[in-house]
Short mmCIF file of C-alpha atoms in Angstrom, two decimals:
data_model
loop_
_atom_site.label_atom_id
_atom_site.label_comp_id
_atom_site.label_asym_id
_atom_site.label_seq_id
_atom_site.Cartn_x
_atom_site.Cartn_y
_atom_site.Cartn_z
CA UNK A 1 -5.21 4.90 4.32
CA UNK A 2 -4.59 6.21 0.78
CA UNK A 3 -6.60 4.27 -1.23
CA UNK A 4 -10.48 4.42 -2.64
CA UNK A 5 -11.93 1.93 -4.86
CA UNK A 6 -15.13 3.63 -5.92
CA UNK A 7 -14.59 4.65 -9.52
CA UNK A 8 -16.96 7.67 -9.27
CA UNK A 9 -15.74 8.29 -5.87
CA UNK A 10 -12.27 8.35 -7.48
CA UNK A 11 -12.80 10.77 -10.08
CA UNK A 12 -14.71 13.08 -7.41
CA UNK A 13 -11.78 12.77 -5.19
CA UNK A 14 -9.14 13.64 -8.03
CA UNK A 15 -11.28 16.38 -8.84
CA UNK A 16 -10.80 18.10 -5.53
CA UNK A 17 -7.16 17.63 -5.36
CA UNK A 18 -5.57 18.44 -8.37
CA UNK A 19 -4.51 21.96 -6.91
CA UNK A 20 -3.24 19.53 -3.94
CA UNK A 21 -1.36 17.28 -5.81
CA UNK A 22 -0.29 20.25 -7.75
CA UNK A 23 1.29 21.93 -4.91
CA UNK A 24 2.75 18.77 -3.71
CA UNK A 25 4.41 18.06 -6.95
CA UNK A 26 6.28 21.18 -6.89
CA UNK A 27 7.27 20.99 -3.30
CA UNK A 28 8.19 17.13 -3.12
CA UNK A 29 10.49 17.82 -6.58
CA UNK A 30 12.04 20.29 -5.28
CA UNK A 31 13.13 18.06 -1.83
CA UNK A 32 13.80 15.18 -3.68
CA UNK A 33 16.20 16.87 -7.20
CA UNK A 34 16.04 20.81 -7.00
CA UNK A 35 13.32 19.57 -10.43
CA UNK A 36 9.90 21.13 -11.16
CA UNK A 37 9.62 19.97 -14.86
CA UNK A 38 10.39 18.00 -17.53
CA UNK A 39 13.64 19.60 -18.20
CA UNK A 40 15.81 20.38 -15.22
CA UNK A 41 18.58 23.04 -15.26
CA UNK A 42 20.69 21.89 -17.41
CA UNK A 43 19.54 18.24 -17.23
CA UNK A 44 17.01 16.14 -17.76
CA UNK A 45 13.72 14.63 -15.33
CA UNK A 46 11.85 12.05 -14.95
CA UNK A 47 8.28 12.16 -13.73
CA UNK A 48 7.12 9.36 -11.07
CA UNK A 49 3.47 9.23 -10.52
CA UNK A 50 3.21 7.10 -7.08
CA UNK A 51 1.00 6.21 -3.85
CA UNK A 52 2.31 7.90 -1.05
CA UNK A 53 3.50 6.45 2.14
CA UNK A 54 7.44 5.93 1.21
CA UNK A 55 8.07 9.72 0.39
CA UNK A 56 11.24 9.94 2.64
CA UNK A 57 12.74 6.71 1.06
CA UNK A 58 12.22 8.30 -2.77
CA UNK A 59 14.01 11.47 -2.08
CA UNK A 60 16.92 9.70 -1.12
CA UNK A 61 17.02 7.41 -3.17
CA UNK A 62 16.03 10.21 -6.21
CA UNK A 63 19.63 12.08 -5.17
CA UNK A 64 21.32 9.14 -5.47
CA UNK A 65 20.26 8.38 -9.15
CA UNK A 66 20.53 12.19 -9.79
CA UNK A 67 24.12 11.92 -8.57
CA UNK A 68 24.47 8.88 -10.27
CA UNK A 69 23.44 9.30 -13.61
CA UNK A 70 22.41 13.48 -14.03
CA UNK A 71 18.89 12.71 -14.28
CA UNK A 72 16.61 14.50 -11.75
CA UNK A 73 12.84 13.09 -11.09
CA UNK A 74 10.00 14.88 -10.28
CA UNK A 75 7.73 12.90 -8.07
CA UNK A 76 3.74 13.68 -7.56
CA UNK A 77 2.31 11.17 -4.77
CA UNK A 78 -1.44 10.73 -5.13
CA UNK A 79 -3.79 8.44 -3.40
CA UNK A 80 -3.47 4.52 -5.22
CA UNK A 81 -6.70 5.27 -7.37
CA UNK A 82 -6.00 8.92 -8.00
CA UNK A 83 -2.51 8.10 -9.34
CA UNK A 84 -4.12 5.44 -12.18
CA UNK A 85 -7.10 7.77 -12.67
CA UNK A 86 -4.53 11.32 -13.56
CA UNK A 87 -3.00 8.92 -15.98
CA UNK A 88 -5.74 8.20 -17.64
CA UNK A 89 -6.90 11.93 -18.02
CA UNK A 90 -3.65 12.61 -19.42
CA UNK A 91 -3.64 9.78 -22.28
CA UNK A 92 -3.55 12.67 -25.05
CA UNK A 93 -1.04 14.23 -23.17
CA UNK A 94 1.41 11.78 -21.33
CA UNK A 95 2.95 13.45 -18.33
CA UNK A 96 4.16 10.45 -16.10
CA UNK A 97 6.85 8.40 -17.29
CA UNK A 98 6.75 5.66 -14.04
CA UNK A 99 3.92 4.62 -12.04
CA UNK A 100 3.94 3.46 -8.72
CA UNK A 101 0.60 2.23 -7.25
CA UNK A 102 -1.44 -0.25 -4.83
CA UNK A 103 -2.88 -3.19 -6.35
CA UNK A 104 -5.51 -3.92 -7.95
CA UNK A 105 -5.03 -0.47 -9.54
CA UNK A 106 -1.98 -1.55 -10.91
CA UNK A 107 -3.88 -4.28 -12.35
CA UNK A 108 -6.60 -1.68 -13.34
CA UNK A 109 -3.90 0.53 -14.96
CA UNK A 110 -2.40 -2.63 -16.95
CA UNK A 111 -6.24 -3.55 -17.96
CA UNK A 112 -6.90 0.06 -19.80
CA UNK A 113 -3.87 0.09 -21.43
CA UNK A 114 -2.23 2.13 -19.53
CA UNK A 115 1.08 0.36 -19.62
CA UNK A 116 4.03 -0.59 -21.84
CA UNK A 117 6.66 -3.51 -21.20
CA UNK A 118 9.38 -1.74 -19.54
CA UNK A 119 11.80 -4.47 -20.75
CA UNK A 120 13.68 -3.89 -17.74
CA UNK A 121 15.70 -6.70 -15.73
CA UNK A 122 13.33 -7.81 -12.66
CA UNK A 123 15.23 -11.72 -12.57
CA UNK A 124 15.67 -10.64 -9.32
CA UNK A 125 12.00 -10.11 -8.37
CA UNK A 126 9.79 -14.02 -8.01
CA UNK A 127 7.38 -14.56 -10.91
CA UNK A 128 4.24 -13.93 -7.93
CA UNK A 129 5.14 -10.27 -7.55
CA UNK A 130 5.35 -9.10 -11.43
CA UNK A 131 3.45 -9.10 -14.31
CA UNK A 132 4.34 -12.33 -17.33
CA UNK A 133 3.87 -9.98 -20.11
CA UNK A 134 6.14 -7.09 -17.95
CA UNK A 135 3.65 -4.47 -17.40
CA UNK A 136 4.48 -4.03 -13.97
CA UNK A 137 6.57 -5.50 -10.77
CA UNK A 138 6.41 -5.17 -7.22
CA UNK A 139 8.90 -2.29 -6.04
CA UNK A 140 8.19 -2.89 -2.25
CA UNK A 141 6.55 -5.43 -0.33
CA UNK A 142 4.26 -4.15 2.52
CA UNK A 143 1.38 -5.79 4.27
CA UNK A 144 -1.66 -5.74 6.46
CA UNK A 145 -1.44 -5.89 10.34
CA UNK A 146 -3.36 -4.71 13.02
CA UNK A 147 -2.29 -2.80 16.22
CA UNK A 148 -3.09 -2.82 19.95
CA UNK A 149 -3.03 -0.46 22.43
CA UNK A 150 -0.13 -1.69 25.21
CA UNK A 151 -3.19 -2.49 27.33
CA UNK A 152 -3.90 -5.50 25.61
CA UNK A 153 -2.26 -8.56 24.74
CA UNK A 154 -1.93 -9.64 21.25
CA UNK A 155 0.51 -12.94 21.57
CA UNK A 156 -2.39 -14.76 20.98
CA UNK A 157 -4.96 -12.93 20.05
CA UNK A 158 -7.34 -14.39 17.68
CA UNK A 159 -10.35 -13.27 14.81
CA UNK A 160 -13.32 -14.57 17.42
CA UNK A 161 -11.52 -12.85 20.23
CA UNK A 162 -12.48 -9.72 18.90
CA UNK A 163 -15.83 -10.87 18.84
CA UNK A 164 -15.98 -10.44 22.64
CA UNK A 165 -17.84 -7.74 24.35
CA UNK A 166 -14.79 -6.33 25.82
CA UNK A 167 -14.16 -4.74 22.58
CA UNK A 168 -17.40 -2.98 21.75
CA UNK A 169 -17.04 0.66 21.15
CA UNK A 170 -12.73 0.52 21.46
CA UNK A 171 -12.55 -1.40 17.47
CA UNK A 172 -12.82 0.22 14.70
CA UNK A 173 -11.10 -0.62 11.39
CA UNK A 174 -11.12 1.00 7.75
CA UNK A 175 -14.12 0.60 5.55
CA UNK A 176 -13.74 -1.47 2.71
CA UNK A 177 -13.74 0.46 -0.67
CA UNK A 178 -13.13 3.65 1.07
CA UNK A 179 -9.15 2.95 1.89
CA UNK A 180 -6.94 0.34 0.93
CA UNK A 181 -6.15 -1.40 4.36
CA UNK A 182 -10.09 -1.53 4.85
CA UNK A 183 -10.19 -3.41 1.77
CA UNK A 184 -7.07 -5.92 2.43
CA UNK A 185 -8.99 -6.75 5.64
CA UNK A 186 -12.08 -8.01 3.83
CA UNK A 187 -9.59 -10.09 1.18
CA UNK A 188 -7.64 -11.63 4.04
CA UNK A 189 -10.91 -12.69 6.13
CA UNK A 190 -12.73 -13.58 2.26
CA UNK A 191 -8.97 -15.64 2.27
CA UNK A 192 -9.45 -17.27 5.64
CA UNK A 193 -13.68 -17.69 5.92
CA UNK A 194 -14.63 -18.02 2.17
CA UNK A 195 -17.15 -14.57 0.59
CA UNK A 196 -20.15 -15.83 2.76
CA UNK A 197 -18.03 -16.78 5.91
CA UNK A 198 -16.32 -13.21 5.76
CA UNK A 199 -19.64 -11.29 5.36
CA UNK A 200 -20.88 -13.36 8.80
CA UNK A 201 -17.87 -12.43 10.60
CA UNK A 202 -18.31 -8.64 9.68
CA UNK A 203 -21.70 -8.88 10.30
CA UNK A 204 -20.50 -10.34 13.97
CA UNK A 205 -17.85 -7.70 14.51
CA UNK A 206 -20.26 -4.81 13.96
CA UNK A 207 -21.26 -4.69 17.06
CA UNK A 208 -17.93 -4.06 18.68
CA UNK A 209 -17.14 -1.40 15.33
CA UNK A 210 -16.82 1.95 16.39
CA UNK A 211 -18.23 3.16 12.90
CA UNK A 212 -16.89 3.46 9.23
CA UNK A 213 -13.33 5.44 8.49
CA UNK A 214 -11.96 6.19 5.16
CA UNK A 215 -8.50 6.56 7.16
CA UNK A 216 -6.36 4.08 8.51
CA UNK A 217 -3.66 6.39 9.12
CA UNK A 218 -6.23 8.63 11.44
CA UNK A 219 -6.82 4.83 13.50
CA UNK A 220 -2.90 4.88 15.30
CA UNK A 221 -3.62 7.97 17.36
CA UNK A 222 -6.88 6.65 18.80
CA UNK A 223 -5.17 3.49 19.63
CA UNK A 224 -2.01 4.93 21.01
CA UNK A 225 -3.72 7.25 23.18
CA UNK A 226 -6.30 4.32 24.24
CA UNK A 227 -9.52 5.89 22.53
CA UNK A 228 -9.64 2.49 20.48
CA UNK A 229 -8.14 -0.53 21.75
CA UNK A 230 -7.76 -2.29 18.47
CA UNK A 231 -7.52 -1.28 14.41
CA UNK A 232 -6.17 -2.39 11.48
CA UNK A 233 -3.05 -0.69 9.81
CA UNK A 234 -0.48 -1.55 7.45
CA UNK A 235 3.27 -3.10 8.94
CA UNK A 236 5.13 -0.16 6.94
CA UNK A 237 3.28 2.51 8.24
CA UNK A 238 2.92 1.43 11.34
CA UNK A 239 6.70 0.95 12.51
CA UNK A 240 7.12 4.21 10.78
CA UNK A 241 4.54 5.73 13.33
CA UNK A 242 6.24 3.80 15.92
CA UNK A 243 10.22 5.10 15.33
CA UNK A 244 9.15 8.47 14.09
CA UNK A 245 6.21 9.42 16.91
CA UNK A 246 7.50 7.17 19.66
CA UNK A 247 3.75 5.70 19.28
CA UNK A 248 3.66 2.61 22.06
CA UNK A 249 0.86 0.65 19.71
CA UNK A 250 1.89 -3.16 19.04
CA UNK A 251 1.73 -4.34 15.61
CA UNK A 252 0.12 -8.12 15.18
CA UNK A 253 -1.75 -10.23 13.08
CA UNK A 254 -5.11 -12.18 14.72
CA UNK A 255 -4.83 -15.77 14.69
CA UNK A 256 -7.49 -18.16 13.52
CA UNK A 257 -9.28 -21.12 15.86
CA UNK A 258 -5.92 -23.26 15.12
CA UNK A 259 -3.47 -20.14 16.16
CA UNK A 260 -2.25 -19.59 12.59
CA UNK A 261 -1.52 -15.77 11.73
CA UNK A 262 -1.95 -14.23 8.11
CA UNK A 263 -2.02 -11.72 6.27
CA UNK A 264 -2.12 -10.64 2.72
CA UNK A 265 0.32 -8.11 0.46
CA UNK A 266 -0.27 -4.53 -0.16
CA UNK A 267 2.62 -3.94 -2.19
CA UNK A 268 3.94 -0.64 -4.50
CA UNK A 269 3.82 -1.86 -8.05
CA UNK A 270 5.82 -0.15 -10.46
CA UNK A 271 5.39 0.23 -14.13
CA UNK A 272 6.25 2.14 -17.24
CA UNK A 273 3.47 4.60 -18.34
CA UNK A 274 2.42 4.13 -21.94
CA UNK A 275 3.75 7.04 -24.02
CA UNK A 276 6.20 8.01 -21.48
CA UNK A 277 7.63 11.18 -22.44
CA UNK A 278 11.49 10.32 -21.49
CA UNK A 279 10.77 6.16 -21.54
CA UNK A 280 15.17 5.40 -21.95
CA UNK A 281 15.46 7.52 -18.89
CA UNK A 282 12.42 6.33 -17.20
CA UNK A 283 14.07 2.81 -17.25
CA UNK A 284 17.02 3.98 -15.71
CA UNK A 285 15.51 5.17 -12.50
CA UNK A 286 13.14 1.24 -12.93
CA UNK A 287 16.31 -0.62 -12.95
CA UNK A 288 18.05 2.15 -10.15
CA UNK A 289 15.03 1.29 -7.56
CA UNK A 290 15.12 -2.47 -8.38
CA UNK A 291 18.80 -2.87 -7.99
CA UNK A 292 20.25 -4.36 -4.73
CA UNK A 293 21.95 -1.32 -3.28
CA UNK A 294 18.58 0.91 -3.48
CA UNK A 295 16.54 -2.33 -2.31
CA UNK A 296 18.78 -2.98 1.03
CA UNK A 297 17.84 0.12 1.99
CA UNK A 298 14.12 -0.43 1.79
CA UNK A 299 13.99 -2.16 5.81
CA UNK A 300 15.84 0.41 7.62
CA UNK A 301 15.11 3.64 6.12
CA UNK A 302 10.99 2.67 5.03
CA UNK A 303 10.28 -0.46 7.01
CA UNK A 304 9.01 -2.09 3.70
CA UNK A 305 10.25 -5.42 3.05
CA UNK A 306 12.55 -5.40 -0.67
CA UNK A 307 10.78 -6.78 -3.77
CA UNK A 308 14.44 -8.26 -4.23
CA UNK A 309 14.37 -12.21 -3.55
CA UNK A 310 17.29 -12.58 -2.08
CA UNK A 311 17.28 -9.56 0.13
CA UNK A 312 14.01 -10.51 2.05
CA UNK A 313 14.99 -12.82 4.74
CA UNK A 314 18.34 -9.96 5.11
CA UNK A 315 18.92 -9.84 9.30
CA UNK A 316 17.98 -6.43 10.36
CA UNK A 317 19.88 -3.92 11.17
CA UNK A 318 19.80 -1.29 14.42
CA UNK A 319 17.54 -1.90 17.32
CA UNK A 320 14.22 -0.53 16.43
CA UNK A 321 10.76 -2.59 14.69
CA UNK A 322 12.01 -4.25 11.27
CA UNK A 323 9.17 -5.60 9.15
CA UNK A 324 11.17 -9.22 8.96
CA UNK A 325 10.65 -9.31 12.68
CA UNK A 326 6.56 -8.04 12.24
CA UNK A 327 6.32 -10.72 10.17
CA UNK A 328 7.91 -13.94 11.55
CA UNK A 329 5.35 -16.82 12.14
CA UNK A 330 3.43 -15.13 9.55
CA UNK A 331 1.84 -16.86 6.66
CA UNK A 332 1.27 -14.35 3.35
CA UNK A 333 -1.60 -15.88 1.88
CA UNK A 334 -1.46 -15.41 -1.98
CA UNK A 335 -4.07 -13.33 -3.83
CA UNK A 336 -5.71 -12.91 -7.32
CA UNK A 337 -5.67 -9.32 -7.23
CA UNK A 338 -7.10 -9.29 -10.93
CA UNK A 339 -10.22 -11.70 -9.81
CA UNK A 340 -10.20 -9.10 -7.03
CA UNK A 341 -10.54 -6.38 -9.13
CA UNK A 342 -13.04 -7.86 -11.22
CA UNK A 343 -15.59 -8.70 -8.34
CA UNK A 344 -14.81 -6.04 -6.28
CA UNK A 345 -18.04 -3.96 -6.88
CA UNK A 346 -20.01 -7.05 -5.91
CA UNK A 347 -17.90 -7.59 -3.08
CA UNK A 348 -18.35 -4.09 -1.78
CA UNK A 349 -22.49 -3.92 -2.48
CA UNK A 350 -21.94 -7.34 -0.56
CA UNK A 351 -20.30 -6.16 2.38
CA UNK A 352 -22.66 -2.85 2.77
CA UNK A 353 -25.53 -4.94 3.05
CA UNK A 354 -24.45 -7.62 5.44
CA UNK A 355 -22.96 -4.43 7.65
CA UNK A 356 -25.50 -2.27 7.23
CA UNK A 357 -23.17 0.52 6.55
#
């Protein structure tokens, strides 16, 4: 999907798509506020650094503070690492004023400094999902599934079911450190199996592994049209696929020996960039995004569940895929993303050598 955690893969990667990003900045300003700098006409901007995958859901909800309050924002989406790594090139020069990334860059971002205390209100948001010294909190909750092509029955699926050798050459899932799904899959199983118990079970599932991808995106055609029979994905962009494309995938979550389901969190984080060039308006748009009315709208218009407490268990609404409904009977197992960050090189060198990929 859109995230690599290879630091000199990163900076490669950033390298070739600056003219990309570029481009994209001007073009996804201009949808979202009628912006292409830091001064509007006759107004003022704010620059959002983020992840991509809720594009759509920003430009709405970018009028709506613009109309609101006369401020436009300019957004540049990025891959996770990409978005922390720009940052970073720009210290001497701050550009961004909010960032919006995939953990444990987030966590990386806080850890070089990267970050100020926005000092905004996020009462609403649990104490799990946001930083104690307020470097960052969780703008949208969204979290790793897998998907199934209608052939196949997933009500009770499990991990050692996929084991079997009706699934060799039709599974394939994202490598680890080359997207951001691919990695969630090795936390979760690390989660459920313990380091050593994980690295067995991938060892296992090679066989039936189709080969590495550094897309999970590229994994919901193959499955739809029956190419693959099973991959991992994400629950936000997968209902997205699903209303958008008509795509006739089912979204679940394998179940372990006892037929419990899990998963973990791949949220967007949000923080203030340190040195913010427009930091009073930057909070604005913070406490805009956080608020209830922009949060509500989170299920229906990005299938992402709301960082909001309150709003989380909300019924939903219309008759298509909701995330609440993905995710009933599903535990969220808790994770240390910054322990994850800090073994993470280890874990990869680990997980290369027990697959041989």
């Amino acid at each position: 999907m859109r995230t690599s955690y290879k630091p000199a893969e990163l900076a490669r990667t950033l390298a070739r798509t600056t003219l990309l990003v570029a481009t994209a900045t001007a073009v996804a300003a201009t949808a979202a506020c009628g912006g292409t700098g830091t001064d509007s006409a006759g107004g003022k901007t704010v620059t959002v650094y983020s992840a991509d995958g809720v594009g759509p859901w920003y430009q709405t909800q970018f009028a709506a503070f613009q109309k609101q309050t006369g401020i436009a924002v300019n957004l540049v989406e990025a891959g996770s690492g990409e978005v922390v790594n720009r940052v970073d090139k720009e210290q001497a020069n701050p550009q961004a004023d909010v960032v919006v990334t995939l953990p444990p860059f987030i966590q990386k971002a806080k850890a070089s400094g990267l970050l100020q205390d926005s000092g905004i209100d996020t009462g609403a948001v649990p104490a799990a999902d946001k930083d104690p010294e307020g470097k960052f909190v969780t703008l949208a909750n969204n979290y790793l599934c897998f998907i199934a092509n209608p052939s196949v029955d997933t009500s009770a699926l499990k991990w050692d079911d996929l084991l079997k050798p009706e699934f060799k050459g039709k599974l394939q899932y994202s490598t680890p450190g080359q997207a951001g799904d691919g990695t969630a899959v090795l936390i979760l199983l690390q989660k459920l199996l313990g380091k050593q118990g994980a690295l067995d079970y991938l060892n296992k599932l090679q066989a039936n592994n189709v080969g590495p991808s550094s897309s999970t995106g590229k994994l919901q055609a193959k499955v739809d049209k029956g190419e693959l029979t099973v991959a991992n994905g994400d629950v936000q962009m997968n209902l997205t696929t699903i209303k958008d494309k008509g795509s006739k995938f089912s979204v679940f979550f394998p179940a372990t020996a006892d037929g419990k389901k899990s998963t973990v969190a791949v949220p967007y984080v949000m923080g203030l960039a340190k040195g913010a060039p427009h930091k009073s308006d930057a909070t604005k748009l913070m406490t805009f995004l956080l608020a209830a009315e922009a949060q509500k709208t989170l299920g229906p218009d990005a299938f992402a569940v709301p960082a909001r407490a309150e709003l989380r268990d909300a019924p939903a609404t219309g008759s298509g895929p909701s995330p609440s409904a993905a995710l009933k009977g599903v535990e969220v197992l808790p994770v240390d993303w910054n322990k994850v960050l800090t073994d993470l090189d280890g874990d990869l060198a680990a997980y290369q050598k027990a697959t041989g990929s």
